mmCIF file of C-alpha atoms in Angstrom:
data_model
loop_
_atom_site.group_PDB
_atom_site.id
_atom_site.type_symbol
_atom_site.label_atom_id
_atom_site.label_comp_id
_atom_site.label_asym_id
_atom_site.label_seq_id
_atom_site.Cartn_x
_atom_site.Cartn_y
_atom_site.Cartn_z
ATOM 1 C CA UNK M 17 -23.585 37.147 -64.988
ATOM 2 C CA UNK M 18 -23.049 33.497 -64.331
ATOM 3 C CA UNK M 19 -19.987 32.226 -62.530
ATOM 4 C CA UNK M 20 -17.695 29.822 -64.432
ATOM 5 C CA UNK M 21 -17.724 26.207 -63.435
ATOM 6 C CA UNK M 22 -14.693 23.998 -63.266
ATOM 7 C CA UNK M 23 -14.619 20.293 -63.907
ATOM 8 C CA UNK M 24 -11.728 18.025 -63.088
ATOM 9 C CA UNK M 25 -10.829 14.657 -61.715
ATOM 10 C CA UNK M 26 -13.025 13.975 -58.679
ATOM 11 C CA UNK M 27 -11.225 13.694 -55.372
ATOM 12 C CA UNK M 28 -11.723 10.183 -53.956
ATOM 13 C CA UNK M 29 -13.212 9.783 -50.524
ATOM 14 C CA UNK M 30 -10.741 8.817 -47.840
ATOM 15 C CA UNK M 31 -10.738 8.218 -44.152
ATOM 16 C CA UNK M 32 -8.120 8.780 -41.501
ATOM 17 C CA UNK M 33 -7.665 6.005 -38.966
ATOM 18 C CA UNK M 34 -6.383 7.351 -35.657
ATOM 19 C CA UNK M 35 -5.229 4.781 -33.159
ATOM 20 C CA UNK M 36 -6.440 5.338 -29.634
ATOM 21 C CA UNK M 37 -3.908 5.516 -26.808
ATOM 22 C CA UNK M 38 -4.695 3.432 -23.738
ATOM 23 C CA UNK M 39 -2.790 2.472 -20.604
ATOM 24 C CA UNK M 40 -0.836 -0.774 -20.494
ATOM 25 C CA UNK M 41 -3.197 -1.971 -17.773
ATOM 26 C CA UNK M 42 -6.228 -1.288 -19.971
ATOM 27 C CA UNK M 43 -4.653 -2.806 -23.080
ATOM 28 C CA UNK M 44 -3.835 -6.072 -21.313
ATOM 29 C CA UNK M 45 -7.082 -6.342 -19.348
ATOM 30 C CA UNK M 46 -9.489 -6.672 -22.265
ATOM 31 C CA UNK M 47 -11.555 -9.846 -22.762
ATOM 32 C CA UNK M 48 -9.847 -12.725 -24.526
ATOM 33 C CA UNK M 49 -11.451 -14.531 -27.462
ATOM 34 C CA UNK M 50 -12.909 -17.981 -26.968
ATOM 35 C CA UNK M 51 -10.496 -20.893 -27.407
ATOM 36 C CA UNK M 52 -12.231 -23.978 -28.724
ATOM 37 C CA UNK M 53 -10.415 -27.287 -28.393
ATOM 38 C CA UNK M 54 -10.971 -30.600 -30.083
ATOM 39 C CA UNK M 55 -13.044 -33.094 -28.123
ATOM 40 C CA UNK M 56 -10.741 -35.927 -29.161
ATOM 41 C CA UNK M 57 -7.660 -34.368 -27.537
ATOM 42 C CA UNK M 58 -5.513 -36.724 -25.417
ATOM 43 C CA UNK M 59 -6.636 -37.073 -21.819
ATOM 44 C CA UNK M 60 -3.178 -37.462 -20.266
ATOM 45 C CA UNK M 61 0.380 -36.187 -20.550
ATOM 46 C CA UNK M 62 3.384 -38.376 -21.178
ATOM 47 C CA UNK M 63 6.366 -38.576 -18.898
ATOM 48 C CA UNK M 64 9.678 -37.053 -19.960
ATOM 49 C CA UNK M 65 12.241 -39.710 -20.922
ATOM 50 C CA UNK M 66 14.918 -37.389 -22.318
ATOM 51 C CA UNK M 67 18.367 -37.188 -20.748
ATOM 52 C CA UNK M 68 17.572 -33.694 -19.456
ATOM 53 C CA UNK M 69 14.368 -34.768 -17.689
ATOM 54 C CA UNK M 70 13.773 -32.755 -14.513
ATOM 55 C CA UNK M 71 11.880 -33.747 -11.407
ATOM 56 C CA UNK M 72 11.446 -30.743 -9.154
ATOM 57 C CA UNK M 73 11.959 -31.292 -5.441
ATOM 58 C CA UNK M 74 8.867 -29.227 -4.714
ATOM 59 C CA UNK M 75 5.998 -27.709 -6.687
ATOM 60 C CA UNK M 76 4.311 -24.979 -4.656
ATOM 61 C CA UNK M 77 1.873 -22.139 -5.264
ATOM 62 C CA UNK M 78 3.543 -18.843 -6.230
ATOM 63 C CA UNK M 79 1.516 -16.936 -3.685
ATOM 64 C CA UNK M 80 2.866 -13.428 -4.279
ATOM 65 C CA UNK M 81 2.246 -13.594 -8.043
ATOM 66 C CA UNK M 82 -1.111 -11.870 -7.657
ATOM 67 C CA UNK M 83 -2.641 -8.628 -8.873
ATOM 68 C CA UNK M 84 -2.440 -6.870 -5.488
ATOM 69 C CA UNK M 85 1.329 -7.353 -5.209
ATOM 70 C CA UNK M 86 2.138 -6.918 -8.901
ATOM 71 C CA UNK M 87 0.147 -3.719 -9.423
ATOM 72 C CA UNK M 88 2.097 -2.146 -6.532
ATOM 73 C CA UNK M 89 5.393 -3.207 -8.144
ATOM 74 C CA UNK M 90 4.540 -1.910 -11.601
ATOM 75 C CA UNK M 91 2.062 0.882 -10.811
ATOM 76 C CA UNK M 92 3.768 3.570 -12.894
ATOM 77 C CA UNK M 93 4.502 1.204 -15.773
ATOM 78 C CA UNK M 94 0.904 0.015 -15.925
ATOM 79 C CA UNK M 95 -0.155 3.657 -16.352
ATOM 80 C CA UNK M 96 2.118 4.173 -19.375
ATOM 81 C CA UNK M 97 0.206 4.869 -22.570
ATOM 82 C CA UNK M 98 0.435 2.589 -25.595
ATOM 83 C CA UNK M 99 -1.385 2.423 -28.910
ATOM 84 C CA UNK M 100 -4.318 0.077 -29.182
ATOM 85 C CA UNK M 101 -3.127 -2.922 -31.211
ATOM 86 C CA UNK M 102 -4.507 -2.979 -34.739
ATOM 87 C CA UNK M 103 -2.977 -6.196 -36.013
ATOM 88 C CA UNK M 104 -4.382 -8.652 -33.479
ATOM 89 C CA UNK M 105 -6.532 -11.273 -35.150
ATOM 90 C CA UNK M 106 -9.914 -11.710 -33.503
ATOM 91 C CA UNK M 107 -11.388 -15.019 -32.406
ATOM 92 C CA UNK M 108 -12.827 -17.414 -31.646
ATOM 93 C CA UNK M 109 -9.891 -19.735 -32.281
ATOM 94 C CA UNK M 110 -10.097 -23.471 -32.862
ATOM 95 C CA UNK M 111 -7.042 -25.096 -31.287
ATOM 96 C CA UNK M 112 -6.939 -28.734 -32.324
ATOM 97 C CA UNK M 113 -3.162 -29.103 -31.976
ATOM 98 C CA UNK M 114 0.005 -27.367 -30.796
ATOM 99 C CA UNK M 115 0.617 -25.661 -34.139
ATOM 100 C CA UNK M 116 -2.795 -23.990 -33.995
ATOM 101 C CA UNK M 117 -2.130 -22.848 -30.421
ATOM 102 C CA UNK M 118 1.187 -21.398 -31.549
ATOM 103 C CA UNK M 119 -0.521 -19.640 -34.461
ATOM 104 C CA UNK M 120 -3.124 -18.122 -32.138
ATOM 105 C CA UNK M 121 -0.376 -16.802 -29.859
ATOM 106 C CA UNK M 122 1.534 -15.243 -32.749
ATOM 107 C CA UNK M 123 -1.538 -13.746 -34.433
ATOM 108 C CA UNK M 124 -3.522 -12.605 -31.398
ATOM 109 C CA UNK M 125 -1.458 -12.361 -28.205
ATOM 110 C CA UNK M 126 1.809 -11.120 -29.720
ATOM 111 C CA UNK M 127 0.302 -7.950 -31.249
ATOM 112 C CA UNK M 128 -1.474 -7.172 -27.973
ATOM 113 C CA UNK M 129 1.723 -7.574 -25.944
ATOM 114 C CA UNK M 130 4.252 -6.039 -28.339
ATOM 115 C CA UNK M 131 3.932 -2.331 -27.503
ATOM 116 C CA UNK M 132 3.317 -2.853 -23.745
ATOM 117 C CA UNK M 133 6.492 -4.957 -23.523
ATOM 118 C CA UNK M 134 8.493 -2.385 -25.495
ATOM 119 C CA UNK M 135 7.285 0.513 -23.343
ATOM 120 C CA UNK M 136 7.707 -1.441 -20.105
ATOM 121 C CA UNK M 137 11.268 -2.443 -21.007
ATOM 122 C CA UNK M 138 12.160 1.160 -21.846
ATOM 123 C CA UNK M 139 10.869 2.488 -18.512
ATOM 124 C CA UNK M 140 12.436 -0.357 -16.536
ATOM 125 C CA UNK M 141 15.784 0.274 -18.206
ATOM 126 C CA UNK M 142 15.623 4.024 -17.585
ATOM 127 C CA UNK M 143 15.110 3.447 -13.854
ATOM 128 C CA UNK M 144 18.295 1.412 -13.570
ATOM 129 C CA UNK M 145 20.422 3.146 -16.216
ATOM 130 C CA UNK M 146 20.189 0.114 -18.496
ATOM 131 C CA UNK M 147 19.159 -0.257 -22.122
ATOM 132 C CA UNK M 148 17.526 -3.565 -22.969
ATOM 133 C CA UNK M 149 17.683 -5.098 -26.440
ATOM 134 C CA UNK M 150 14.458 -5.565 -28.369
ATOM 135 C CA UNK M 151 12.212 -8.349 -27.072
ATOM 136 C CA UNK M 152 10.677 -10.695 -29.647
ATOM 137 C CA UNK M 153 8.817 -14.004 -29.707
ATOM 138 C CA UNK M 154 10.561 -16.950 -31.335
ATOM 139 C CA UNK M 155 8.719 -20.208 -32.012
ATOM 140 C CA UNK M 156 10.658 -23.442 -31.815
ATOM 141 C CA UNK M 157 13.943 -22.117 -30.390
ATOM 142 C CA UNK M 158 15.843 -25.244 -29.322
ATOM 143 C CA UNK M 159 18.157 -25.743 -26.364
ATOM 144 C CA UNK M 160 20.349 -28.835 -26.652
ATOM 145 C CA UNK M 161 17.719 -30.431 -28.933
ATOM 146 C CA UNK M 162 14.932 -29.620 -26.471
ATOM 147 C CA UNK M 163 12.291 -27.333 -27.964
ATOM 148 C CA UNK M 164 9.591 -25.388 -26.093
ATOM 149 C CA UNK M 165 6.600 -24.161 -28.071
ATOM 150 C CA UNK M 166 7.529 -20.474 -27.887
ATOM 151 C CA UNK M 167 10.169 -18.282 -26.262
ATOM 152 C CA UNK M 168 10.391 -14.578 -25.468
ATOM 153 C CA UNK M 169 13.931 -13.550 -26.398
ATOM 154 C CA UNK M 170 15.918 -10.341 -25.876
ATOM 155 C CA UNK M 171 18.479 -9.372 -28.505
ATOM 156 C CA UNK M 172 19.919 -11.030 -31.574
ATOM 157 C CA UNK M 173 22.014 -14.144 -32.018
ATOM 158 C CA UNK M 174 24.584 -15.073 -30.869
ATOM 159 C CA UNK M 175 24.012 -12.825 -27.839
ATOM 160 C CA UNK M 176 20.250 -13.395 -27.612
ATOM 161 C CA UNK M 177 18.970 -14.114 -24.111
ATOM 162 C CA UNK M 178 15.868 -16.171 -23.469
ATOM 163 C CA UNK M 179 13.519 -14.441 -21.028
ATOM 164 C CA UNK M 180 10.445 -16.680 -20.834
ATOM 165 C CA UNK M 181 9.691 -20.124 -22.279
ATOM 166 C CA UNK M 182 6.292 -21.639 -23.012
ATOM 167 C CA UNK M 183 4.609 -24.949 -23.673
ATOM 168 C CA UNK M 184 1.023 -25.463 -24.857
ATOM 169 C CA UNK M 185 -1.369 -28.159 -23.700
ATOM 170 C CA UNK M 186 -5.004 -29.045 -24.209
ATOM 171 C CA UNK M 187 -7.260 -28.574 -21.187
ATOM 172 C CA UNK M 188 -8.525 -32.150 -21.675
ATOM 173 C CA UNK M 189 -4.978 -33.367 -21.053
ATOM 174 C CA UNK M 190 -4.028 -31.151 -18.124
ATOM 175 C CA UNK M 191 -5.427 -28.535 -15.781
ATOM 176 C CA UNK M 192 -3.780 -26.877 -12.789
ATOM 177 C CA UNK M 193 -6.521 -28.178 -10.482
ATOM 178 C CA UNK M 194 -4.978 -31.643 -10.940
ATOM 179 C CA UNK M 195 -1.839 -30.651 -9.020
ATOM 180 C CA UNK M 196 -3.401 -31.059 -5.599
ATOM 181 C CA UNK M 197 -5.528 -34.061 -6.520
ATOM 182 C CA UNK M 198 -5.055 -37.812 -6.552
ATOM 183 C CA UNK M 199 -3.152 -37.657 -9.849
ATOM 184 C CA UNK M 200 -0.349 -35.462 -8.524
ATOM 185 C CA UNK M 201 2.409 -37.557 -10.115
ATOM 186 C CA UNK M 202 0.879 -37.163 -13.560
ATOM 187 C CA UNK M 203 -0.140 -33.566 -12.894
ATOM 188 C CA UNK M 204 3.431 -32.447 -12.229
ATOM 189 C CA UNK M 205 4.762 -33.706 -15.578
ATOM 190 C CA UNK M 206 4.079 -30.521 -17.594
ATOM 191 C CA UNK M 207 5.623 -28.355 -14.860
ATOM 192 C CA UNK M 208 8.695 -30.591 -14.736
ATOM 193 C CA UNK M 209 8.994 -30.324 -18.511
ATOM 194 C CA UNK M 210 8.658 -26.547 -18.406
ATOM 195 C CA UNK M 211 11.281 -26.427 -15.632
ATOM 196 C CA UNK M 212 13.613 -28.372 -17.914
ATOM 197 C CA UNK M 213 13.178 -25.807 -20.682
ATOM 198 C CA UNK M 214 13.777 -22.970 -18.214
ATOM 199 C CA UNK M 215 17.027 -24.503 -16.984
ATOM 200 C CA UNK M 216 18.280 -25.274 -20.491
ATOM 201 C CA UNK M 217 17.360 -21.775 -21.673
ATOM 202 C CA UNK M 218 18.936 -20.263 -18.537
ATOM 203 C CA UNK M 219 15.911 -18.358 -17.403
ATOM 204 C CA UNK M 220 13.829 -18.507 -14.263
ATOM 205 C CA UNK M 221 10.444 -17.900 -15.887
ATOM 206 C CA UNK M 222 7.989 -19.814 -18.045
ATOM 207 C CA UNK M 223 4.298 -20.386 -18.577
ATOM 208 C CA UNK M 224 1.950 -23.141 -19.635
ATOM 209 C CA UNK M 225 -0.927 -22.257 -21.928
ATOM 210 C CA UNK M 226 -4.045 -24.351 -22.392
ATOM 211 C CA UNK M 227 -7.488 -23.678 -23.820
ATOM 212 C CA UNK M 228 -8.651 -22.781 -20.293
ATOM 213 C CA UNK M 229 -5.773 -21.059 -18.491
ATOM 214 C CA UNK M 230 -2.289 -19.622 -18.322
ATOM 215 C CA UNK M 231 -0.052 -21.059 -15.601
ATOM 216 C CA UNK M 232 2.861 -18.782 -14.698
ATOM 217 C CA UNK M 233 5.929 -20.532 -13.312
ATOM 218 C CA UNK M 234 9.142 -19.505 -11.576
ATOM 219 C CA UNK M 235 12.202 -21.628 -10.826
ATOM 220 C CA UNK M 236 13.598 -21.256 -7.335
ATOM 221 C CA UNK M 237 17.162 -22.425 -7.640
ATOM 222 C CA UNK M 238 20.679 -21.172 -8.042
ATOM 223 C CA UNK M 239 22.204 -23.121 -10.938
ATOM 224 C CA UNK M 240 21.088 -23.714 -14.538
ATOM 225 C CA UNK M 241 21.694 -27.466 -14.460
ATOM 226 C CA UNK M 242 19.042 -30.108 -15.193
ATOM 227 C CA UNK M 243 20.987 -32.719 -13.212
ATOM 228 C CA UNK M 244 20.613 -30.724 -9.997
ATOM 229 C CA UNK M 245 17.539 -30.197 -7.849
ATOM 230 C CA UNK M 246 15.219 -27.248 -8.263
ATOM 231 C CA UNK M 247 11.991 -25.952 -6.783
ATOM 232 C CA UNK M 248 9.031 -24.758 -8.816
ATOM 233 C CA UNK M 249 6.408 -22.134 -8.000
ATOM 234 C CA UNK M 250 3.254 -21.741 -10.059
ATOM 235 C CA UNK M 251 0.133 -19.614 -10.310
ATOM 236 C CA UNK M 252 -2.903 -20.269 -12.522
ATOM 237 C CA UNK M 253 -4.740 -17.488 -14.356
ATOM 238 C CA UNK M 254 -8.038 -18.426 -16.049
ATOM 239 C CA UNK M 255 -8.180 -17.480 -19.731
ATOM 240 C CA UNK M 256 -11.667 -16.004 -19.239
ATOM 241 C CA UNK M 257 -10.630 -13.430 -16.610
ATOM 242 C CA UNK M 258 -10.717 -9.788 -17.735
ATOM 243 C CA UNK M 259 -11.044 -6.319 -16.244
ATOM 244 C CA UNK M 260 -8.678 -3.602 -14.945
ATOM 245 C CA UNK M 261 -8.460 -4.998 -11.416
ATOM 246 C CA UNK M 262 -7.839 -8.622 -12.364
ATOM 247 C CA UNK M 263 -4.721 -10.641 -13.140
ATOM 248 C CA UNK M 264 -5.419 -11.525 -16.763
ATOM 249 C CA UNK M 265 -3.602 -13.918 -19.065
ATOM 250 C CA UNK M 266 -1.968 -11.073 -21.019
ATOM 251 C CA UNK M 267 -0.944 -9.213 -17.864
ATOM 252 C CA UNK M 268 0.602 -12.364 -16.392
ATOM 253 C CA UNK M 269 2.792 -12.863 -19.478
ATOM 254 C CA UNK M 270 3.788 -9.182 -19.403
ATOM 255 C CA UNK M 271 4.748 -9.435 -15.712
ATOM 256 C CA UNK M 272 6.890 -12.522 -16.428
ATOM 257 C CA UNK M 273 8.768 -10.687 -19.186
ATOM 258 C CA UNK M 274 9.370 -7.664 -16.935
ATOM 259 C CA UNK M 275 10.654 -9.861 -14.090
ATOM 260 C CA UNK M 276 12.951 -11.712 -16.456
ATOM 261 C CA UNK M 277 14.301 -8.455 -17.876
ATOM 262 C CA UNK M 278 15.340 -7.558 -14.341
ATOM 263 C CA UNK M 279 17.203 -10.876 -14.098
ATOM 264 C CA UNK M 280 18.863 -10.008 -17.410
ATOM 265 C CA UNK M 281 19.944 -6.659 -15.977
ATOM 266 C CA UNK M 282 21.414 -8.328 -12.896
ATOM 267 C CA UNK M 283 23.197 -11.088 -14.790
ATOM 268 C CA UNK M 284 25.457 -8.695 -16.670
ATOM 269 C CA UNK M 285 27.457 -10.508 -19.320
ATOM 270 C CA UNK M 286 25.922 -12.826 -21.908
ATOM 271 C CA UNK M 287 25.972 -16.380 -20.530
ATOM 272 C CA UNK M 288 28.484 -17.716 -23.036
ATOM 273 C CA UNK M 289 31.064 -15.276 -21.644
ATOM 274 C CA UNK M 290 30.746 -16.833 -18.189
ATOM 275 C CA UNK M 291 32.328 -20.114 -17.081
ATOM 276 C CA UNK M 292 29.901 -22.905 -16.134
ATOM 277 C CA UNK M 293 27.971 -23.557 -13.996
ATOM 278 C CA UNK M 294 25.629 -20.762 -15.027
ATOM 279 C CA UNK M 295 24.040 -19.306 -11.919
ATOM 280 C CA UNK M 296 20.573 -17.840 -11.619
ATOM 281 C CA UNK M 297 20.245 -14.512 -9.847
ATOM 282 C CA UNK M 298 19.105 -15.045 -6.275
ATOM 283 C CA UNK M 299 15.294 -15.365 -6.141
ATOM 284 C CA UNK M 300 13.455 -12.441 -4.601
ATOM 285 C CA UNK M 301 10.122 -12.213 -2.885
ATOM 286 C CA UNK M 302 7.887 -9.941 -4.919
ATOM 287 C CA UNK M 303 6.435 -8.497 -1.731
ATOM 288 C CA UNK M 304 9.687 -7.201 -0.205
ATOM 289 C CA UNK M 305 10.734 -3.592 -0.822
ATOM 290 C CA UNK M 306 13.920 -1.723 0.086
ATOM 291 C CA UNK M 307 13.748 1.235 2.481
ATOM 292 C CA UNK M 308 16.052 4.218 1.961
ATOM 293 C CA UNK M 309 16.672 7.073 4.357
ATOM 294 C CA UNK M 310 16.625 10.643 3.086
ATOM 295 C CA UNK M 311 16.873 13.950 5.006
ATOM 296 C CA UNK M 312 13.083 14.213 5.264
ATOM 297 C CA UNK M 313 12.493 10.628 6.321
ATOM 298 C CA UNK M 314 12.260 7.445 4.246
ATOM 299 C CA UNK M 315 11.080 6.198 0.891
ATOM 300 C CA UNK M 316 10.585 2.677 -0.442
ATOM 301 C CA UNK M 317 11.811 1.262 -3.733
ATOM 302 C CA UNK M 318 11.163 -2.148 -5.209
ATOM 303 C CA UNK M 319 14.421 -3.834 -6.290
ATOM 304 C CA UNK M 320 12.884 -5.562 -9.327
ATOM 305 C CA UNK M 321 10.818 -2.759 -10.844
ATOM 306 C CA UNK M 322 12.359 0.427 -9.458
ATOM 307 C CA UNK M 323 8.907 1.626 -8.352
ATOM 308 C CA UNK M 324 9.223 4.294 -5.628
ATOM 309 C CA UNK M 325 6.667 5.008 -2.927
ATOM 310 C CA UNK M 326 6.593 7.390 0.024
ATOM 311 C CA UNK M 327 4.658 4.800 2.045
ATOM 312 C CA UNK M 328 5.139 1.053 2.145
ATOM 313 C CA UNK M 329 2.329 -0.624 0.163
ATOM 314 C CA UNK M 330 -0.270 -2.360 2.294
ATOM 315 C CA UNK M 331 0.734 -5.908 3.179
ATOM 316 C CA UNK M 332 4.313 -5.489 1.932
ATOM 317 C CA UNK M 333 7.523 -6.007 3.894
ATOM 318 C CA UNK M 334 10.780 -4.100 3.668
ATOM 319 C CA UNK M 335 14.500 -4.436 4.173
ATOM 320 C CA UNK M 336 16.772 -1.493 4.861
ATOM 321 C CA UNK M 337 19.187 -0.495 2.129
ATOM 322 C CA UNK M 338 22.705 -1.870 2.745
ATOM 323 C CA UNK M 339 23.975 1.712 2.680
ATOM 324 C CA UNK M 340 21.029 3.014 4.661
ATOM 325 C CA UNK M 341 20.702 6.125 2.514
ATOM 326 C CA UNK M 342 20.029 7.055 -1.079
ATOM 327 C CA UNK M 343 21.775 9.753 -3.049
#
């Protein structure tokens, strides 16, 4: 006796794509694609002649913006798991002008940073009982007719707050190694321009991006006013650096966003609710922790990240809590 056979519409082959979960540290430490710039790019940067032009009183190295200090601050956050980005366009990228640099950022860096920023903001907010609005990248967001290349922004208009501003340059035109050389006056122009955008956007943080490096920058000042003096700190991160124990370009941008979110938490009301002048939160050393006394001894907490440790990280300093104890 033969068994009956059945014929019907064949079932098409299909595959299931499962995204791999990785730590934030791993996700942001992967190699970057090659950035190829035009050989005919300008070999100098122009001075700023706008009415908001800024000339910083000092431009100094941001010495504590390094992987040893930052990984202590954000140790738990860096261990948070995120999905491997699937929408990041792969390189190499040919960056012949600012628009192509902007496109590369939006198509490659933004997808890599999106989930790590979202997860980092959620954990940071939970540590301080604060809920941050969604963080997005906006190209060409102007401030009094002054327009940086890109801005990281928290929230929606009209209450949106700028966290980090960016300008793009070609490595033929500028490199951070010029700052200490014999062309210091010319070398400071991009940092002065970025400082202007920071002050107009009312944020302390920004970064320069070229085909060779990311240069993280922090404003040390107290007032968002381009007519007043300010001090600038900077740290260069080569684009080619990668690996879990290195300060990479993606990690440096992520750290800047996290630091600026803490400023947003401290500032309270949206800036248009506050009378001018608009003050910056007091600058903090990244290497100073707060010590709290508890019945069994002490613990240390970083005021910007909320990271808690039983022992003070190696090389760090501490200040005692104003109240001395922690509930």
